mmCIF file of C-alpha atoms in Angstrom:
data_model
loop_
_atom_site.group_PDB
_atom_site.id
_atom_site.type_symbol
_atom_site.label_atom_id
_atom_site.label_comp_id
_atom_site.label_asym_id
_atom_site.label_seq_id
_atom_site.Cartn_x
_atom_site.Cartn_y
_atom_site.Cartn_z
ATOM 1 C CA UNK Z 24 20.589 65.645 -9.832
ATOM 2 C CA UNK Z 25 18.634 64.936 -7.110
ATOM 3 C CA UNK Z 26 14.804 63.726 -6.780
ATOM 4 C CA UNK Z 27 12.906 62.627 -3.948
ATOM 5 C CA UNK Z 28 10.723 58.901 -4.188
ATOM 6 C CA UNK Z 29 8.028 57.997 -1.595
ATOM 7 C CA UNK Z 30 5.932 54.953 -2.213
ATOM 8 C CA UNK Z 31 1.819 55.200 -2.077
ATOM 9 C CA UNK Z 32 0.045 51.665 -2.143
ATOM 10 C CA UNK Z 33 2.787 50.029 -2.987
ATOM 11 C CA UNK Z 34 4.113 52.475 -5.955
ATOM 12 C CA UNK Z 35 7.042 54.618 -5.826
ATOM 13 C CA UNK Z 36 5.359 57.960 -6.867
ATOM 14 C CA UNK Z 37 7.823 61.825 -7.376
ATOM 15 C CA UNK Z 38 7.548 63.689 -4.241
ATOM 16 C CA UNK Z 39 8.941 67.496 -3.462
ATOM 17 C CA UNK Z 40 11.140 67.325 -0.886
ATOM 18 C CA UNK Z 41 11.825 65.186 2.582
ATOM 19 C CA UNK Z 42 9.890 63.505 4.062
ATOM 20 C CA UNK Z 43 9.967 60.867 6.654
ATOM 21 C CA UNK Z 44 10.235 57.225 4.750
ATOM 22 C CA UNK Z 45 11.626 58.787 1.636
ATOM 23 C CA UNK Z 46 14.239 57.352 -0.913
ATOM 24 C CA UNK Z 47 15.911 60.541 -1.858
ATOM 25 C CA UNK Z 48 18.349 59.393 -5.287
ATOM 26 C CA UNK Z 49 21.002 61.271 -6.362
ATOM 27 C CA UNK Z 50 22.344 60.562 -10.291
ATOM 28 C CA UNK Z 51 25.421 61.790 -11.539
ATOM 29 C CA UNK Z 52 26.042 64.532 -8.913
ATOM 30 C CA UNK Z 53 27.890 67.784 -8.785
ATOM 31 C CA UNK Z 54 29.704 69.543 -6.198
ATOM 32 C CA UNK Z 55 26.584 70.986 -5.134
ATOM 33 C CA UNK Z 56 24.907 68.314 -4.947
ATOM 34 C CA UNK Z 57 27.764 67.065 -2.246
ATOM 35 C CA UNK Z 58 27.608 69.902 -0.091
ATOM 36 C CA UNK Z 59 23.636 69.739 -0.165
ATOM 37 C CA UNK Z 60 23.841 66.277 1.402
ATOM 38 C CA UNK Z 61 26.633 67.423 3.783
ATOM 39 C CA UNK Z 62 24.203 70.535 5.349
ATOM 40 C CA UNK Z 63 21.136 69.596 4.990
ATOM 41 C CA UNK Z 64 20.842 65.498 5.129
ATOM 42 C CA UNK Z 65 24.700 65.736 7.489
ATOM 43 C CA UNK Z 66 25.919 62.409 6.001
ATOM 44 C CA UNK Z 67 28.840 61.632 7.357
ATOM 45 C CA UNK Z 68 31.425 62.901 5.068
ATOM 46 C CA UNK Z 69 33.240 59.614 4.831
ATOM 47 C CA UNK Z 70 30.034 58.442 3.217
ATOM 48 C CA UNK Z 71 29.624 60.587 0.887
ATOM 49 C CA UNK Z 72 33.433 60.459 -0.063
ATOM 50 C CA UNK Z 73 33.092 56.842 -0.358
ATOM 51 C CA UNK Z 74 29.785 57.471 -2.631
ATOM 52 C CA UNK Z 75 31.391 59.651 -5.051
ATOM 53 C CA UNK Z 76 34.249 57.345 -5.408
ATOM 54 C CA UNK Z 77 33.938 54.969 -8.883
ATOM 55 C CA UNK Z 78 36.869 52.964 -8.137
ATOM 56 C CA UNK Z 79 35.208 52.030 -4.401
ATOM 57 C CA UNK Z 80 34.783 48.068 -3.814
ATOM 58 C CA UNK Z 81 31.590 46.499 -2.476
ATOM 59 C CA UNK Z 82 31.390 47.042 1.748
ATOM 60 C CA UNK Z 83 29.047 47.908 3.991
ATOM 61 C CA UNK Z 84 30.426 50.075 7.077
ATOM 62 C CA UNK Z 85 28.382 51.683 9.681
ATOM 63 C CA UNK Z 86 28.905 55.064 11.789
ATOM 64 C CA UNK Z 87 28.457 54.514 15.741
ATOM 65 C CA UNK Z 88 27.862 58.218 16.218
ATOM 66 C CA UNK Z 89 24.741 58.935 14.088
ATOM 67 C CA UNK Z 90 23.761 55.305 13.737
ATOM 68 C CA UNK Z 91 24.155 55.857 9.544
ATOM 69 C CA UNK Z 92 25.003 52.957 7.656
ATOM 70 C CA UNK Z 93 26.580 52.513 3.898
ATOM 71 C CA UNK Z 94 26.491 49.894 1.738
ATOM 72 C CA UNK Z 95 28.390 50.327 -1.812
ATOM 73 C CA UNK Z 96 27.482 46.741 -4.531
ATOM 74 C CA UNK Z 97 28.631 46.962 -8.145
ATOM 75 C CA UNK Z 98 26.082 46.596 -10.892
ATOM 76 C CA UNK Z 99 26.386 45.459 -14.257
ATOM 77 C CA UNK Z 100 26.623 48.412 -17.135
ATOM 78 C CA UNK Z 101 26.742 48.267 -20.614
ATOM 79 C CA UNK Z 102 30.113 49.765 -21.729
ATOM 80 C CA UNK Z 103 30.283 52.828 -23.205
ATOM 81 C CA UNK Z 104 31.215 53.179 -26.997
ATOM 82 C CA UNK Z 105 33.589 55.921 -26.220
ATOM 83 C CA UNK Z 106 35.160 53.351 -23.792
ATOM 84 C CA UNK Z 107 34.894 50.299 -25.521
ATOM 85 C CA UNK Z 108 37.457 48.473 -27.361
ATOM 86 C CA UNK Z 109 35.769 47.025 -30.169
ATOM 87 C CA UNK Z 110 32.607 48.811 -31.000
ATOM 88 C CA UNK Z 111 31.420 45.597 -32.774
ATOM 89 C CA UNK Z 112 30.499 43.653 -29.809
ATOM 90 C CA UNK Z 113 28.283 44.167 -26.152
ATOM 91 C CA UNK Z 114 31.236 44.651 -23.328
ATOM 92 C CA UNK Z 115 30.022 44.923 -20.284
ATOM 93 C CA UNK Z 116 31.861 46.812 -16.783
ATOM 94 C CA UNK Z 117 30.527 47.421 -13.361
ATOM 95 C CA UNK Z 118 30.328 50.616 -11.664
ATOM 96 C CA UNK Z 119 29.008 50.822 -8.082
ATOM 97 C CA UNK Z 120 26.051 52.091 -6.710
ATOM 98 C CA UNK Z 121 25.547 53.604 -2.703
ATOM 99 C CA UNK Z 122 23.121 52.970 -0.491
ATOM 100 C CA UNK Z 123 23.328 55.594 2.582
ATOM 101 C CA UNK Z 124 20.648 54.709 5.719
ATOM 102 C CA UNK Z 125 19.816 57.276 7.472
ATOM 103 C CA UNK Z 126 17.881 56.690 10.400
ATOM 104 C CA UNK Z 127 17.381 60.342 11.902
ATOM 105 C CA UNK Z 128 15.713 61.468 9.099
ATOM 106 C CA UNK Z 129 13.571 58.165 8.592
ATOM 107 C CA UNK Z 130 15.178 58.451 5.081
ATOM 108 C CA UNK Z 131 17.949 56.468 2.877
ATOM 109 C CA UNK Z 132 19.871 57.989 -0.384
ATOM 110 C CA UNK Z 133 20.830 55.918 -3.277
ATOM 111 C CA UNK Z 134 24.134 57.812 -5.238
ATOM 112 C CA UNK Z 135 24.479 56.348 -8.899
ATOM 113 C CA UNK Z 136 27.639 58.416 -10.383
ATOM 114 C CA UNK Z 137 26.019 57.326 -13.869
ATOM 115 C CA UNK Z 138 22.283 56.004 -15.151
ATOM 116 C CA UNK Z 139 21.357 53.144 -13.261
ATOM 117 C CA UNK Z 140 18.867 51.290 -15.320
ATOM 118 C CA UNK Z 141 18.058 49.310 -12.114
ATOM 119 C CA UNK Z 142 17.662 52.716 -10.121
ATOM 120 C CA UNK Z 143 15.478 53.987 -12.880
ATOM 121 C CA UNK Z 144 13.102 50.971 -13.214
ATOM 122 C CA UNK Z 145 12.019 52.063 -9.528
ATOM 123 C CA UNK Z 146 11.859 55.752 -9.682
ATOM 124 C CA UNK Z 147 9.634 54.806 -12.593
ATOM 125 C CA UNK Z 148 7.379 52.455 -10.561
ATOM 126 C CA UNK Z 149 7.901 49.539 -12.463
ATOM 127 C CA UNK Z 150 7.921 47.583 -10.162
ATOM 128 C CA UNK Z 151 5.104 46.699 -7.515
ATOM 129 C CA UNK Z 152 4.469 45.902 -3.838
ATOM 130 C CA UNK Z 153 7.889 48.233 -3.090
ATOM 131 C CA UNK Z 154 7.938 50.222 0.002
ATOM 132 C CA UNK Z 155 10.251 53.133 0.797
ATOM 133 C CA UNK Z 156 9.500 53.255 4.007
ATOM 134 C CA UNK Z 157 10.913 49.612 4.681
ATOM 135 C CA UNK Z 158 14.167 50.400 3.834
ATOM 136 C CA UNK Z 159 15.828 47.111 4.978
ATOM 137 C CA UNK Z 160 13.073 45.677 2.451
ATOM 138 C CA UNK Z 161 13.634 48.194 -0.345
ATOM 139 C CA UNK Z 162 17.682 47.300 -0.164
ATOM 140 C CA UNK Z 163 16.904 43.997 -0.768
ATOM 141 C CA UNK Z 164 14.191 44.620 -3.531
ATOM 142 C CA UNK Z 165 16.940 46.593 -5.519
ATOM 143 C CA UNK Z 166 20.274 43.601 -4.756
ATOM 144 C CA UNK Z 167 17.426 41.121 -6.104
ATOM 145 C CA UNK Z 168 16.742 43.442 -9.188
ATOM 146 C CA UNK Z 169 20.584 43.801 -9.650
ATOM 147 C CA UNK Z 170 21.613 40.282 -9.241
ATOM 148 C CA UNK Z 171 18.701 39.262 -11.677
ATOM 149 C CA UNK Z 172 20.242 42.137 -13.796
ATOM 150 C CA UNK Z 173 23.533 40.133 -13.987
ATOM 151 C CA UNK Z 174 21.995 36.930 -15.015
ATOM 152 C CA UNK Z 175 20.762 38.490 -18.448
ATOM 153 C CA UNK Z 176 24.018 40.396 -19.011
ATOM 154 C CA UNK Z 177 25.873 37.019 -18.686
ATOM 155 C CA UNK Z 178 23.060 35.203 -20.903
ATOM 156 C CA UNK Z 179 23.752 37.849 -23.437
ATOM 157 C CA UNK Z 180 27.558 37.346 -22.735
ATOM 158 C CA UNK Z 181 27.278 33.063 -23.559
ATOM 159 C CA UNK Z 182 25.012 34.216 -26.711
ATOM 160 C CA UNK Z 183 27.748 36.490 -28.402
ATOM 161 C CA UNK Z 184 30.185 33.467 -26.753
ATOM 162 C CA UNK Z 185 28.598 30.660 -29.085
ATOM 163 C CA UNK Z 186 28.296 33.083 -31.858
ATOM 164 C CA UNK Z 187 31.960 33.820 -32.482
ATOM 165 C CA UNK Z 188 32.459 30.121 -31.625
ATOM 166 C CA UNK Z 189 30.716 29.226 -34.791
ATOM 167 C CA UNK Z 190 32.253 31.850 -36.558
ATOM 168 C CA UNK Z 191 36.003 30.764 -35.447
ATOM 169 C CA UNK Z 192 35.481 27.399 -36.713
ATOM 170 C CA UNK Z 193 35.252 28.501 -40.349
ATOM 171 C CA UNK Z 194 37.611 31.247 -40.455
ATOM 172 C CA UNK Z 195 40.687 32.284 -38.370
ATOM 173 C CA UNK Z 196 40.352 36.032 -37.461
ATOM 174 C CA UNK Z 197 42.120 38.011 -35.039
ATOM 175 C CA UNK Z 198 39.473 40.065 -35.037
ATOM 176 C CA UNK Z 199 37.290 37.257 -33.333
ATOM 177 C CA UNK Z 200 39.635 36.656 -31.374
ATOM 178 C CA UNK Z 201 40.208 39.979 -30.040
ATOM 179 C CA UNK Z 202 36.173 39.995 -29.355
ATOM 180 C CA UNK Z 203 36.673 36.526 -27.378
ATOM 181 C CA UNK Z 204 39.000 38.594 -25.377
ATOM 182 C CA UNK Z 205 36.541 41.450 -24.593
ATOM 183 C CA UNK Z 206 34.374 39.144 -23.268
ATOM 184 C CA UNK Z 207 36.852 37.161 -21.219
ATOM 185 C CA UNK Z 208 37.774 40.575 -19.988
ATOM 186 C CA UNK Z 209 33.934 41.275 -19.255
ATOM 187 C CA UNK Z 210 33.704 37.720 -17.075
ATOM 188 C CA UNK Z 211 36.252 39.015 -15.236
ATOM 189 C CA UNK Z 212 34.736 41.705 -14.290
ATOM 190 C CA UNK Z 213 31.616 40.021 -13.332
ATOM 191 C CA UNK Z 214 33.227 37.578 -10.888
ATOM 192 C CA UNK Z 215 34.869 39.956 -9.217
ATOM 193 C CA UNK Z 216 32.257 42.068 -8.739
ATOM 194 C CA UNK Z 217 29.842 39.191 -7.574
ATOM 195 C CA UNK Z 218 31.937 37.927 -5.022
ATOM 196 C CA UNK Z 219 31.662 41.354 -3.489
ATOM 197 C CA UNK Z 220 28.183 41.587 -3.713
ATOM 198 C CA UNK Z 221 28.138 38.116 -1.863
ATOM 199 C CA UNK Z 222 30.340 38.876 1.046
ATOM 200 C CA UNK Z 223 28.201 42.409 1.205
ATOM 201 C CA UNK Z 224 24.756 40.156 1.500
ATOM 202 C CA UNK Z 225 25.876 37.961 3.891
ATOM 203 C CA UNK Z 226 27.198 40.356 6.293
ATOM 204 C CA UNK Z 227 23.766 42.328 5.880
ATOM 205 C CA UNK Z 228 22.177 39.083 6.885
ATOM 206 C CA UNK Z 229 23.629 39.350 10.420
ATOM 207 C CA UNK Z 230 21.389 41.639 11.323
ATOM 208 C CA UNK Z 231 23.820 43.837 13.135
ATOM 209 C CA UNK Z 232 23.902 46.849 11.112
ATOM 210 C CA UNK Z 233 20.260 46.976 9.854
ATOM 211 C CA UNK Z 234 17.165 46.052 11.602
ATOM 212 C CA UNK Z 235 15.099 43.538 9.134
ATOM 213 C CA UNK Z 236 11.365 42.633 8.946
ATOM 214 C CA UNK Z 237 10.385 38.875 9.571
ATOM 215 C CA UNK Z 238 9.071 38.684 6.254
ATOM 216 C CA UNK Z 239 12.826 40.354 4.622
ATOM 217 C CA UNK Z 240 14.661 37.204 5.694
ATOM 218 C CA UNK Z 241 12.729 34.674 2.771
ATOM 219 C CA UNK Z 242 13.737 37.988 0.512
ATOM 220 C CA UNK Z 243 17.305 37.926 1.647
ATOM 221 C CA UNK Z 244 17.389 33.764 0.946
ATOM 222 C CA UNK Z 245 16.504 35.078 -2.405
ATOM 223 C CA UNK Z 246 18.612 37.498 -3.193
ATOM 224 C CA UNK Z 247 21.558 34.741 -1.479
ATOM 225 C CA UNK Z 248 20.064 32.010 -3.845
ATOM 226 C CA UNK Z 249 20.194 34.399 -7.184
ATOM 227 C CA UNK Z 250 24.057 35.586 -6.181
ATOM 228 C CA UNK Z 251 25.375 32.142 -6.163
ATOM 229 C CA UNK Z 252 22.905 31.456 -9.760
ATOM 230 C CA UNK Z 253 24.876 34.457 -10.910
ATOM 231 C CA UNK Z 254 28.288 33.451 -9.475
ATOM 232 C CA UNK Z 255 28.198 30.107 -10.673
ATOM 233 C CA UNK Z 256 26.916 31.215 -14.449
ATOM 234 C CA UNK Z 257 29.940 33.173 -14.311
ATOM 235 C CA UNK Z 258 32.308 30.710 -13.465
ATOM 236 C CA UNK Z 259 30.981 28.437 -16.260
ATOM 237 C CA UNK Z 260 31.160 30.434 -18.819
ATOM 238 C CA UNK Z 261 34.584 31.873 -17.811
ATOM 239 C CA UNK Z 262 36.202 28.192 -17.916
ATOM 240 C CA UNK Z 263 34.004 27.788 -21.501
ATOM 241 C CA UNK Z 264 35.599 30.886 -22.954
ATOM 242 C CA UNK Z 265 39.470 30.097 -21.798
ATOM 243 C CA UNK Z 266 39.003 26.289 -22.738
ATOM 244 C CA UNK Z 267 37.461 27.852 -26.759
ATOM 245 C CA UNK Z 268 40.426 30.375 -26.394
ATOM 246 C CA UNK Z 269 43.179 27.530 -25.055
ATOM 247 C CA UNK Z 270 41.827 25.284 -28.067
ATOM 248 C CA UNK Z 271 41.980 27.670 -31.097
ATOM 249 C CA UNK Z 272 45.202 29.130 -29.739
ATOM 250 C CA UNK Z 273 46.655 25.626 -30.483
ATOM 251 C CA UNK Z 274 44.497 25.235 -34.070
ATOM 252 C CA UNK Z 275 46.518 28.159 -34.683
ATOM 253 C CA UNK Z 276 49.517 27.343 -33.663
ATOM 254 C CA UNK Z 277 49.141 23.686 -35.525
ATOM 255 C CA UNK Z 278 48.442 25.526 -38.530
ATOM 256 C CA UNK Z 279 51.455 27.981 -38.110
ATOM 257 C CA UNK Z 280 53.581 24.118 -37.918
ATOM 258 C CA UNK Z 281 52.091 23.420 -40.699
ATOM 259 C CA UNK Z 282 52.590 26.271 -42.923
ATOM 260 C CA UNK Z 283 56.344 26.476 -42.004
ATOM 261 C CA UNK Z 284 56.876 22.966 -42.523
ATOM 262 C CA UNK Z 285 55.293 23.408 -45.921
ATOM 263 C CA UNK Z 286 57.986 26.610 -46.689
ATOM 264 C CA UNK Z 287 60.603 24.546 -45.268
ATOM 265 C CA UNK Z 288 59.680 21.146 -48.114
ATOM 266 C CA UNK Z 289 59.717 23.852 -50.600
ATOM 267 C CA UNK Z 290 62.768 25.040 -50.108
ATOM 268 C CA UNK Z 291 64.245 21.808 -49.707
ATOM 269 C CA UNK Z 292 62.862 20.850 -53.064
ATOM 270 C CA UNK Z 293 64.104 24.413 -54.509
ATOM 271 C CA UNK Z 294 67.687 23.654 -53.538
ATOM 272 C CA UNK Z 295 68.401 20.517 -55.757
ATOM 273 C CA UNK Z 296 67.941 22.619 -59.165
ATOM 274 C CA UNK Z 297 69.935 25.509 -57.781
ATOM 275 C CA UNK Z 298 72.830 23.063 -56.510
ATOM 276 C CA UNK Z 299 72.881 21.358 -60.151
ATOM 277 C CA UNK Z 300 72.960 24.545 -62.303
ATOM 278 C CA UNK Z 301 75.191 25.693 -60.139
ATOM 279 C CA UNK Z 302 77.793 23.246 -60.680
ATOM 280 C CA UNK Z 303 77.192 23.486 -64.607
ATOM 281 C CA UNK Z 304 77.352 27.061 -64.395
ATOM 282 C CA UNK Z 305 81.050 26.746 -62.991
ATOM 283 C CA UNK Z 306 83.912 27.522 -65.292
ATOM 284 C CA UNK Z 307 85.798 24.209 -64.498
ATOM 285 C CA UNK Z 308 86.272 21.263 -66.428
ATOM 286 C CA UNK Z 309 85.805 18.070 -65.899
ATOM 287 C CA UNK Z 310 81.767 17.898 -65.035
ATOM 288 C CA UNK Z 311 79.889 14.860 -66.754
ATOM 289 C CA UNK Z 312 78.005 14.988 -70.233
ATOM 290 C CA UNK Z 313 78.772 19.063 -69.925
ATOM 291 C CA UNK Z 314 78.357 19.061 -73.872
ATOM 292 C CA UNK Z 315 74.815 17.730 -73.716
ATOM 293 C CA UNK Z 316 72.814 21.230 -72.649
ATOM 294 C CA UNK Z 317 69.524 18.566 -71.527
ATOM 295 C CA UNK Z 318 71.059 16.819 -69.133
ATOM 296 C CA UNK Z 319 71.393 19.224 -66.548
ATOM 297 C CA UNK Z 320 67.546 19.342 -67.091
ATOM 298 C CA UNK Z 321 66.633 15.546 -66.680
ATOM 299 C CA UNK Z 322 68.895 15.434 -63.555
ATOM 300 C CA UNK Z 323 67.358 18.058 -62.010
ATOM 301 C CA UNK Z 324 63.960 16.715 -62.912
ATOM 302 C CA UNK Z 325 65.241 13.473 -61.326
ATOM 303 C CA UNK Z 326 66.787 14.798 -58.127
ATOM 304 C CA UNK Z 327 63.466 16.123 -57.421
ATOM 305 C CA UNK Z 328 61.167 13.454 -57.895
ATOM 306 C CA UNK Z 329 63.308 11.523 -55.621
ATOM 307 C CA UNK Z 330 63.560 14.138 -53.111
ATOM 308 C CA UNK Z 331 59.446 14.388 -52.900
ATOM 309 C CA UNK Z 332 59.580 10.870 -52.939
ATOM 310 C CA UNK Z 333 61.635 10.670 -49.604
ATOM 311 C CA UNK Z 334 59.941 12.929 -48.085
ATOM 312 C CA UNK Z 335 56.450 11.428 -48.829
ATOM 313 C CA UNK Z 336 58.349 8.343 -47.558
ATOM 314 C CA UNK Z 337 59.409 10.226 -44.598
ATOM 315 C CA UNK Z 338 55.996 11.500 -43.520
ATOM 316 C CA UNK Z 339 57.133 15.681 -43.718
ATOM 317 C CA UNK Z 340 54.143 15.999 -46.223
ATOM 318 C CA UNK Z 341 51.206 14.303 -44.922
#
């Protein structure tokens, strides 16, 4: 689908078609769609190859030819159920979203190959003082947005974090710890995805590729300072979560000790009364007190006490 976006005092406002200083945003698009922007916008079909690509890595590359640059960031998503691997708990994944510049139509194209809820929030005008026309300056409106985006994903993440915590410490369940592991896998994610969308804002601070306002460079500080917020929070809470998984993985393994060591005392004790009847249950002759059926019984009885008591003795039980 695509749907055309030009700002009016400061409000992104629905518009027909093209026009110069546009945002023209494409969501989930079809073939169609693709050869639309080939003919009519001619994006350079490396672009748009690159756009429809969900496994492509944050970059920004430029084309010398028709002056057209691309810049691809991840943002944060909510996974899907269908994809999820616990339904119980908020996963999160990134998917990327494509910025396309270009500068002979006095236009740029967003491509989202799923619902952005970033992308939305400005189609919908939430947000103020945004214009289209400053593209440079709408780019770094919507990293700010995303980066800010990341910080309350990965305050969610430390919430659900402390909240399993809490719940590990009364009772041992794989099943929290399987959730622990979803959100490990969901940190990972994160700082991957936030080192790219570092490296991609400080090469679009150089100024090289896209011409910037004097009033876009306190924006781009911004958007630098609220990256390395974001990267840091991530790094945190990805040491906190392998340091509660390190430590509970050893609770658990103490308490495996333990519960063999227990088997192994029982057994121990077990063994003296089968070793005694067993010698009384021999045909032979010769055995002690054989006609006296009890004491089999009382040396049994005393066999064991003294084997508890060397083992108390010997620390195995404490």
């Amino acid at each position: 689908m695509i749907s055309f976006f030009k700002s009016v005092d400061g409000k992104v406002e629905k518009i027909d078609d093209v026009v110069p200083g546009c945002w023209i945003d494409v969501l989930e698009p079809t073939p169609e769609d693709r050869a639309w922007l080939l003919d009519q916008l001619e994006i350079v079909p490396e672009f748009v190859k690159s756009a429809f690509d969900d496994e492509e890595t944050a970059h920004v590359d430029a084309d010398d030819d028709t002056g057209q640059v691309l810049v691809i960031v991840d943002c944060p998503f909510v996974e899907d159920e269908a994809e999820a691997d616990d339904k119980t708990i908020t996963q999160y994944d990134t998917h990327p979203l494509t910025f396309v510049f270009l500068p002979a139509k006095e236009c740029f194209v967003t491509f989202s190959l799923r619902r952005n809820e970033t992308v939305a929030n400005f189609a919908h005008g939430i947000y103020r003082d945004v214009h289209t026309g400053r593209s440079t300056q709408f780019l770094l409106n919507m990293l700010l947005r995303i980066t800010q985006r990341y910080l309350v994903c990965l305050r969610s993440i430390n919430r659900q974090i402390r909240e399993y915590e809490r719940t590990l410490r009364k009772t041992m369940k794989n099943s929290e710890l399987m959730k622990m592991l979803g959100l490990e896998k969901s940190l990972v994610y994160f700082s991957t995805s936030l080192q790219g969308l570092e490296a991609t804002a400080a090469r679009i601070g150089y100024g090289r590729m896209l011409d910037f306002y004097e009033s876009d460079k306190d924006l781009l500080d911004d958007v630098k300072i609220e990256i390395a917020q974001a990267s840091e929070m991530c790094g945190i809470y990805t040491h906190i979560l392998e340091g509660i998984m390190d430590t509970f993985s050893n609770v658990i393994s103490n308490n495996l000790n333990y519960t063999m060591r227990t088997l192994t005392i029982i057994t121990l004790v077990m063994a003296v009364p089968t070793i005694i009847f067993s010698f009384y249950g021999m045909n032979v002759e010769g055995l002690p007190l054989t006609s006296w059926w009890w004491f089999p019984l009382i040396l049994t009885a005393a066999m064991c006490a003294i084997a508890i008591a060397a083992l108390r003795n010997g620390r195995f039980l404490k």
